[in-house]
Amino acid sequence: MTINYFINIVKKKIHLLILFPIIFGIGAAIFAWGFMTNDYTSSVAIYVLNHREYQNAPGYLNSNDVATSQQLSNDIAVLAKTNRVTNAVCDELGIEDLKGYSVGVSSNEKNRVINISVTGKNPNSTAQVCNSIARQTATLAVEVMKAEAVNIIEEAYPSDNPSGPHRMLITLISLFAGIFLALVVIVLDDMLDTTVKNSNDLKELVNIPILAQVPYIKKLK
């Protein structure tokens, strides 16, 4: 299939290329703005202090001490995602589970700060869950790991502005999906069409020479 041929078949069914994106775009917009609820994200940062740092002044720490602290931070970041922390949070807040929340935990290799973010449908409960995860992680880190202290730098607060969903992005993706589907339908329809439209189609079907062609003439009034 050449580019010119592709353009010609698209022109013949240009209504599909217009109709599909409109339907998909309007449908996605109605769903996004009419049915999807807002997401709210709260975050908290905790700082890890190991036993050697607690006892000695920072000037006495060597590169091995810093590397150990960073590794400890990475381990505590993993601890924050365990069922033990999750169960402790549920017990503290009196809830059954955290299925309605999305929890993210990250640690930077260049420092000892662990960032915890929680996304949920209610800004107040989302902040409560975020703070509870930070507290339970800090408590368990001191209990089960060689952490002298895990301090909460700043507590999480309820977010005033929603963090999602990205309704405009969803609508734009649906528009492009409609364009792609329309092109697929147009190409498949042409491939499945076995009717003879011109002399070239006839040459592909029969192995005989074409002696003449009768041009199409509009009926004269």
PDB file of C-alpha atoms in Angstrom:
ATOM      1  CA  MET A   1       0.000   0.000   0.000  1.00  0.00           C
ATOM      2  CA  THR A   2       1.504   3.283  -1.139  1.00  0.00           C
ATOM      3  CA  ILE A   3       1.129   6.580   0.692  1.00  0.00           C
ATOM      4  CA  ASN A   4      -1.026   8.018  -2.107  1.00  0.00           C
ATOM      5  CA  TYR A   5      -3.308   5.010  -2.030  1.00  0.00           C
ATOM      6  CA  PHE A   6      -3.584   5.263   1.763  1.00  0.00           C
ATOM      7  CA  ILE A   7      -4.471   8.953   1.531  1.00  0.00           C
ATOM      8  CA  ASN A   8      -7.127   8.202  -1.084  1.00  0.00           C
ATOM      9  CA  ILE A   9      -8.893   5.549   0.975  1.00  0.00           C
ATOM     10  CA  VAL A  10      -8.788   7.814   4.011  1.00  0.00           C
ATOM     11  CA  LYS A  11     -10.382  10.634   2.010  1.00  0.00           C
ATOM     12  CA  LYS A  12     -13.193   8.323   0.958  1.00  0.00           C
ATOM     13  CA  LYS A  13     -14.026   7.570   4.594  1.00  0.00           C
ATOM     14  CA  ILE A  14     -13.026  10.871   6.158  1.00  0.00           C
ATOM     15  CA  HIS A  15     -16.288  10.840   8.130  1.00  0.00           C
ATOM     16  CA  LEU A  16     -14.938   7.956  10.232  1.00  0.00           C
ATOM     17  CA  LEU A  17     -11.746   9.896  10.930  1.00  0.00           C
ATOM     18  CA  ILE A  18     -13.892  12.743  12.248  1.00  0.00           C
ATOM     19  CA  LEU A  19     -16.608  10.733  13.985  1.00  0.00           C
ATOM     20  CA  PHE A  20     -14.453   8.318  16.002  1.00  0.00           C
ATOM     21  CA  PRO A  21     -12.306  10.968  17.781  1.00  0.00           C
ATOM     22  CA  ILE A  22     -15.417  13.027  18.584  1.00  0.00           C
ATOM     23  CA  ILE A  23     -17.189  10.038  20.123  1.00  0.00           C
ATOM     24  CA  PHE A  24     -14.130   8.886  22.062  1.00  0.00           C
ATOM     25  CA  GLY A  25     -13.218  12.384  23.203  1.00  0.00           C
ATOM     26  CA  ILE A  26     -16.724  13.322  24.356  1.00  0.00           C
ATOM     27  CA  GLY A  27     -17.157   9.953  26.061  1.00  0.00           C
ATOM     28  CA  ALA A  28     -13.862  10.290  27.903  1.00  0.00           C
ATOM     29  CA  ALA A  29     -14.628  13.874  28.929  1.00  0.00           C
ATOM     30  CA  ILE A  30     -18.048  12.912  30.294  1.00  0.00           C
ATOM     31  CA  PHE A  31     -16.544  10.022  32.234  1.00  0.00           C
ATOM     32  CA  ALA A  32     -13.554  12.029  33.520  1.00  0.00           C
ATOM     33  CA  TRP A  33     -15.440  15.125  34.643  1.00  0.00           C
ATOM     34  CA  GLY A  34     -18.719  13.474  35.529  1.00  0.00           C
ATOM     35  CA  PHE A  35     -17.812  10.208  37.226  1.00  0.00           C
ATOM     36  CA  MET A  36     -14.143  10.220  38.268  1.00  0.00           C
ATOM     37  CA  THR A  37     -13.532  11.525  41.792  1.00  0.00           C
ATOM     38  CA  ASN A  38     -10.590  13.689  42.822  1.00  0.00           C
ATOM     39  CA  ASP A  39      -7.374  12.263  44.270  1.00  0.00           C
ATOM     40  CA  TYR A  40      -5.464  14.024  47.030  1.00  0.00           C
ATOM     41  CA  THR A  41      -1.807  13.477  47.903  1.00  0.00           C
ATOM     42  CA  SER A  42      -0.053  14.176  51.195  1.00  0.00           C
ATOM     43  CA  SER A  43       3.637  13.637  51.874  1.00  0.00           C
ATOM     44  CA  VAL A  44       5.969  13.492  54.838  1.00  0.00           C
ATOM     45  CA  ALA A  45       9.750  13.284  55.193  1.00  0.00           C
ATOM     46  CA  ILE A  46      11.681  11.409  57.880  1.00  0.00           C
ATOM     47  CA  TYR A  47      15.367  11.612  58.720  1.00  0.00           C
ATOM     48  CA  VAL A  48      17.427   8.592  59.782  1.00  0.00           C
ATOM     49  CA  LEU A  49      20.130   8.896  62.438  1.00  0.00           C
ATOM     50  CA  ASN A  50      22.344   5.889  63.115  1.00  0.00           C
ATOM     51  CA  HIS A  51      24.012   4.994  66.421  1.00  0.00           C
ATOM     52  CA  ARG A  52      27.468   6.333  65.501  1.00  0.00           C
ATOM     53  CA  GLU A  53      26.077   9.667  64.330  1.00  0.00           C
ATOM     54  CA  TYR A  54      24.109   9.964  67.543  1.00  0.00           C
ATOM     55  CA  GLN A  55      27.173   9.487  69.714  1.00  0.00           C
ATOM     56  CA  ASN A  56      29.813  11.389  67.726  1.00  0.00           C
ATOM     57  CA  ALA A  57      29.987  14.808  66.159  1.00  0.00           C
ATOM     58  CA  PRO A  58      29.494  14.874  62.357  1.00  0.00           C
ATOM     59  CA  GLY A  59      33.149  15.822  61.903  1.00  0.00           C
ATOM     60  CA  TYR A  60      34.252  12.400  63.153  1.00  0.00           C
ATOM     61  CA  LEU A  61      32.240  10.479  60.553  1.00  0.00           C
ATOM     62  CA  ASN A  62      34.054   8.917  57.640  1.00  0.00           C
ATOM     63  CA  SER A  63      32.790   7.812  54.238  1.00  0.00           C
ATOM     64  CA  ASN A  64      31.982   4.335  55.530  1.00  0.00           C
ATOM     65  CA  ASP A  65      29.742   5.807  58.220  1.00  0.00           C
ATOM     66  CA  VAL A  66      27.868   7.881  55.659  1.00  0.00           C
ATOM     67  CA  ALA A  67      27.485   4.880  53.348  1.00  0.00           C
ATOM     68  CA  THR A  68      26.156   2.817  56.253  1.00  0.00           C
ATOM     69  CA  SER A  69      23.618   5.517  57.072  1.00  0.00           C
ATOM     70  CA  GLN A  70      22.454   5.679  53.480  1.00  0.00           C
ATOM     71  CA  GLN A  71      22.080   1.908  53.325  1.00  0.00           C
ATOM     72  CA  LEU A  72      20.139   2.040  56.578  1.00  0.00           C
ATOM     73  CA  SER A  73      17.826   4.634  55.023  1.00  0.00           C
ATOM     74  CA  ASN A  74      17.230   2.360  52.036  1.00  0.00           C
ATOM     75  CA  ASP A  75      16.409  -0.532  54.360  1.00  0.00           C
ATOM     76  CA  ILE A  76      13.975   1.599  56.339  1.00  0.00           C
ATOM     77  CA  ALA A  77      12.315   2.706  53.086  1.00  0.00           C
ATOM     78  CA  VAL A  78      11.690  -0.967  52.332  1.00  0.00           C
ATOM     79  CA  LEU A  79      10.418  -1.478  55.887  1.00  0.00           C
ATOM     80  CA  ALA A  80       7.809   1.250  55.356  1.00  0.00           C
ATOM     81  CA  LYS A  81       6.171  -0.891  52.637  1.00  0.00           C
ATOM     82  CA  THR A  82       5.917  -4.083  54.705  1.00  0.00           C
ATOM     83  CA  ASN A  83       2.728  -5.622  56.068  1.00  0.00           C
ATOM     84  CA  ARG A  84       3.961  -5.029  59.595  1.00  0.00           C
ATOM     85  CA  VAL A  85       3.840  -1.261  59.110  1.00  0.00           C
ATOM     86  CA  THR A  86       0.531  -1.505  57.243  1.00  0.00           C
ATOM     87  CA  ASN A  87      -1.078  -3.550  60.003  1.00  0.00           C
ATOM     88  CA  ALA A  88       0.231  -1.158  62.646  1.00  0.00           C
ATOM     89  CA  VAL A  89      -1.248   1.795  60.750  1.00  0.00           C
ATOM     90  CA  CYS A  90      -4.626   0.067  60.446  1.00  0.00           C
ATOM     91  CA  ASP A  91      -4.629  -0.698  64.185  1.00  0.00           C
ATOM     92  CA  GLU A  92      -3.714   2.889  65.060  1.00  0.00           C
ATOM     93  CA  LEU A  93      -6.377   4.455  62.826  1.00  0.00           C
ATOM     94  CA  GLY A  94      -9.010   1.790  63.408  1.00  0.00           C
ATOM     95  CA  ILE A  95      -9.442   0.854  59.742  1.00  0.00           C
ATOM     96  CA  GLU A  96      -9.524  -2.549  58.056  1.00  0.00           C
ATOM     97  CA  ASP A  97      -6.954  -1.982  55.299  1.00  0.00           C
ATOM     98  CA  LEU A  98      -5.288   0.584  53.048  1.00  0.00           C
ATOM     99  CA  LYS A  99      -6.913  -0.533  49.798  1.00  0.00           C
ATOM    100  CA  GLY A 100      -8.268   2.942  49.122  1.00  0.00           C
ATOM    101  CA  TYR A 101      -4.825   4.509  49.337  1.00  0.00           C
ATOM    102  CA  SER A 102      -1.758   4.483  47.130  1.00  0.00           C
ATOM    103  CA  VAL A 103       1.474   4.587  49.138  1.00  0.00           C
ATOM    104  CA  GLY A 104       4.831   5.610  47.723  1.00  0.00           C
ATOM    105  CA  VAL A 105       8.153   5.471  49.561  1.00  0.00           C
ATOM    106  CA  SER A 106      11.459   6.738  48.200  1.00  0.00           C
ATOM    107  CA  SER A 107      14.943   7.350  49.555  1.00  0.00           C
ATOM    108  CA  ASN A 108      17.719   9.433  48.051  1.00  0.00           C
ATOM    109  CA  GLU A 109      21.162   7.856  47.703  1.00  0.00           C
ATOM    110  CA  LYS A 110      22.801  11.193  48.505  1.00  0.00           C
ATOM    111  CA  ASN A 111      21.140  11.774  51.890  1.00  0.00           C
ATOM    112  CA  ARG A 112      19.319  10.039  54.756  1.00  0.00           C
ATOM    113  CA  VAL A 113      15.875  11.510  54.061  1.00  0.00           C
ATOM    114  CA  ILE A 114      12.989   9.161  53.300  1.00  0.00           C
ATOM    115  CA  ASN A 115       9.945  10.595  51.540  1.00  0.00           C
ATOM    116  CA  ILE A 116       6.550   8.985  52.095  1.00  0.00           C
ATOM    117  CA  SER A 117       3.565   9.991  49.979  1.00  0.00           C
ATOM    118  CA  VAL A 118      -0.018   8.768  50.185  1.00  0.00           C
ATOM    119  CA  THR A 119      -2.787   9.363  47.648  1.00  0.00           C
ATOM    120  CA  GLY A 120      -6.448   8.915  48.515  1.00  0.00           C
ATOM    121  CA  LYS A 121      -9.922  10.254  47.913  1.00  0.00           C
ATOM    122  CA  ASN A 122     -10.292  12.200  51.167  1.00  0.00           C
ATOM    123  CA  PRO A 123      -7.628  14.834  51.962  1.00  0.00           C
ATOM    124  CA  ASN A 124      -7.991  14.570  55.754  1.00  0.00           C
ATOM    125  CA  SER A 125      -7.828  10.789  56.010  1.00  0.00           C
ATOM    126  CA  THR A 126      -5.018  10.716  53.451  1.00  0.00           C
ATOM    127  CA  ALA A 127      -2.891  12.999  55.645  1.00  0.00           C
ATOM    128  CA  GLN A 128      -3.702  10.874  58.705  1.00  0.00           C
ATOM    129  CA  VAL A 129      -2.587   7.701  56.932  1.00  0.00           C
ATOM    130  CA  CYS A 130       0.608   9.392  55.737  1.00  0.00           C
ATOM    131  CA  ASN A 131       1.536  10.573  59.240  1.00  0.00           C
ATOM    132  CA  SER A 132       0.678   7.189  60.731  1.00  0.00           C
ATOM    133  CA  ILE A 133       2.932   5.378  58.241  1.00  0.00           C
ATOM    134  CA  ALA A 134       5.769   7.743  59.158  1.00  0.00           C
ATOM    135  CA  ARG A 135       5.264   7.165  62.895  1.00  0.00           C
ATOM    136  CA  GLN A 136       4.981   3.386  62.619  1.00  0.00           C
ATOM    137  CA  THR A 137       7.994   3.200  60.302  1.00  0.00           C
ATOM    138  CA  ALA A 138      10.060   5.261  62.736  1.00  0.00           C
ATOM    139  CA  THR A 139       9.026   3.085  65.681  1.00  0.00           C
ATOM    140  CA  LEU A 140       9.771  -0.208  63.926  1.00  0.00           C
ATOM    141  CA  ALA A 141      13.066   1.070  62.517  1.00  0.00           C
ATOM    142  CA  VAL A 142      14.337   1.820  66.000  1.00  0.00           C
ATOM    143  CA  GLU A 143      13.097  -1.542  67.269  1.00  0.00           C
ATOM    144  CA  VAL A 144      14.340  -3.905  64.576  1.00  0.00           C
ATOM    145  CA  MET A 145      17.204  -2.006  62.901  1.00  0.00           C
ATOM    146  CA  LYS A 146      20.342  -0.260  64.085  1.00  0.00           C
ATOM    147  CA  ALA A 147      18.753   3.156  63.933  1.00  0.00           C
ATOM    148  CA  GLU A 148      19.274   5.419  66.907  1.00  0.00           C
ATOM    149  CA  ALA A 149      16.433   7.704  65.892  1.00  0.00           C
ATOM    150  CA  VAL A 150      14.105   8.267  62.955  1.00  0.00           C
ATOM    151  CA  ASN A 151      12.748  11.782  63.132  1.00  0.00           C
ATOM    152  CA  ILE A 152       9.766  13.193  61.275  1.00  0.00           C
ATOM    153  CA  ILE A 153      10.990  16.393  59.633  1.00  0.00           C
ATOM    154  CA  GLU A 154       7.543  17.786  58.868  1.00  0.00           C
ATOM    155  CA  GLU A 155       4.125  16.220  59.294  1.00  0.00           C
ATOM    156  CA  ALA A 156       1.782  15.748  56.373  1.00  0.00           C
ATOM    157  CA  TYR A 157      -1.144  18.128  55.994  1.00  0.00           C
ATOM    158  CA  PRO A 158      -4.400  17.730  54.078  1.00  0.00           C
ATOM    159  CA  SER A 159      -4.015  18.935  50.507  1.00  0.00           C
ATOM    160  CA  ASP A 160      -6.302  21.737  49.350  1.00  0.00           C
ATOM    161  CA  ASN A 161      -5.814  20.984  45.655  1.00  0.00           C
ATOM    162  CA  PRO A 162      -6.443  17.603  44.008  1.00  0.00           C
ATOM    163  CA  SER A 163      -3.460  15.784  42.543  1.00  0.00           C
ATOM    164  CA  GLY A 164      -5.529  13.880  40.013  1.00  0.00           C
ATOM    165  CA  PRO A 165      -6.958  12.451  37.925  1.00  0.00           C
ATOM    166  CA  HIS A 166      -5.477  14.230  34.915  1.00  0.00           C
ATOM    167  CA  ARG A 167      -8.783  14.692  33.122  1.00  0.00           C
ATOM    168  CA  MET A 168      -7.464  16.709  30.188  1.00  0.00           C
ATOM    169  CA  LEU A 169      -4.737  14.121  29.520  1.00  0.00           C
ATOM    170  CA  ILE A 170      -7.314  11.325  29.615  1.00  0.00           C
ATOM    171  CA  THR A 171      -9.464  13.209  27.093  1.00  0.00           C
ATOM    172  CA  LEU A 172      -6.523  13.870  24.748  1.00  0.00           C
ATOM    173  CA  ILE A 173      -5.420  10.232  24.871  1.00  0.00           C
ATOM    174  CA  SER A 174      -8.974   9.170  24.023  1.00  0.00           C
ATOM    175  CA  LEU A 175      -9.006  11.548  21.060  1.00  0.00           C
ATOM    176  CA  PHE A 176      -5.805  10.039  19.655  1.00  0.00           C
ATOM    177  CA  ALA A 177      -7.156   6.557  20.369  1.00  0.00           C
ATOM    178  CA  GLY A 178     -10.235   7.447  18.310  1.00  0.00           C
ATOM    179  CA  ILE A 179      -8.047   8.617  15.415  1.00  0.00           C
ATOM    180  CA  PHE A 180      -5.957   5.433  15.545  1.00  0.00           C
ATOM    181  CA  LEU A 181      -9.028   3.179  15.683  1.00  0.00           C
ATOM    182  CA  ALA A 182     -10.610   5.041  12.778  1.00  0.00           C
ATOM    183  CA  LEU A 183      -7.497   4.492  10.644  1.00  0.00           C
ATOM    184  CA  VAL A 184      -7.470   0.799  11.559  1.00  0.00           C
ATOM    185  CA  VAL A 185     -11.127   0.428  10.582  1.00  0.00           C
ATOM    186  CA  ILE A 186     -10.551   2.247   7.293  1.00  0.00           C
ATOM    187  CA  VAL A 187      -7.560   0.072   6.349  1.00  0.00           C
ATOM    188  CA  LEU A 188      -9.274  -3.179   7.368  1.00  0.00           C
ATOM    189  CA  ASP A 189     -12.392  -2.227   5.441  1.00  0.00           C
ATOM    190  CA  ASP A 190     -10.320  -1.617   2.323  1.00  0.00           C
ATOM    191  CA  MET A 191      -8.402  -4.879   2.743  1.00  0.00           C
ATOM    192  CA  LEU A 192     -11.615  -6.878   3.119  1.00  0.00           C
ATOM    193  CA  ASP A 193     -13.287  -5.200   0.155  1.00  0.00           C
ATOM    194  CA  THR A 194     -13.054  -7.632  -2.797  1.00  0.00           C
ATOM    195  CA  THR A 195     -15.043  -5.603  -5.321  1.00  0.00           C
ATOM    196  CA  VAL A 196     -13.387  -4.477  -8.588  1.00  0.00           C
ATOM    197  CA  LYS A 197     -13.150  -0.713  -8.734  1.00  0.00           C
ATOM    198  CA  ASN A 198     -10.722  -0.059 -11.597  1.00  0.00           C
ATOM    199  CA  SER A 199      -8.506  -1.694 -14.200  1.00  0.00           C
ATOM    200  CA  ASN A 200      -5.701  -2.231 -11.733  1.00  0.00           C
ATOM    201  CA  ASP A 201      -7.956  -4.343  -9.542  1.00  0.00           C
ATOM    202  CA  LEU A 202      -8.991  -6.335 -12.613  1.00  0.00           C
ATOM    203  CA  LYS A 203      -5.375  -6.989 -13.591  1.00  0.00           C
ATOM    204  CA  GLU A 204      -4.703  -8.466 -10.161  1.00  0.00           C
ATOM    205  CA  LEU A 205      -7.642 -10.876 -10.513  1.00  0.00           C
ATOM    206  CA  VAL A 206      -7.298 -12.127 -14.116  1.00  0.00           C
ATOM    207  CA  ASN A 207      -4.203 -12.810 -16.181  1.00  0.00           C
ATOM    208  CA  ILE A 208      -5.508 -11.400 -19.469  1.00  0.00           C
ATOM    209  CA  PRO A 209      -4.697  -8.118 -21.195  1.00  0.00           C
ATOM    210  CA  ILE A 210      -7.168  -5.247 -21.071  1.00  0.00           C
ATOM    211  CA  LEU A 211      -7.924  -4.075 -24.578  1.00  0.00           C
ATOM    212  CA  ALA A 212     -10.042  -1.025 -23.863  1.00  0.00           C
ATOM    213  CA  GLN A 213     -11.713   0.988 -21.166  1.00  0.00           C
ATOM    214  CA  VAL A 214     -15.086   2.705 -21.262  1.00  0.00           C
ATOM    215  CA  PRO A 215     -14.907   6.023 -19.441  1.00  0.00           C
ATOM    216  CA  TYR A 216     -17.590   7.030 -16.998  1.00  0.00           C
ATOM    217  CA  ILE A 217     -19.907   9.678 -18.445  1.00  0.00           C
ATOM    218  CA  LYS A 218     -22.422  11.510 -16.357  1.00  0.00           C
ATOM    219  CA  LYS A 219     -25.993  11.320 -17.637  1.00  0.00           C
ATOM    220  CA  LEU A 220     -26.743  14.327 -19.756  1.00  0.00           C
ATOM    221  CA  LYS A 221     -29.858  16.333 -18.942  1.00  0.00           C
TER     222      LYS A 221
END
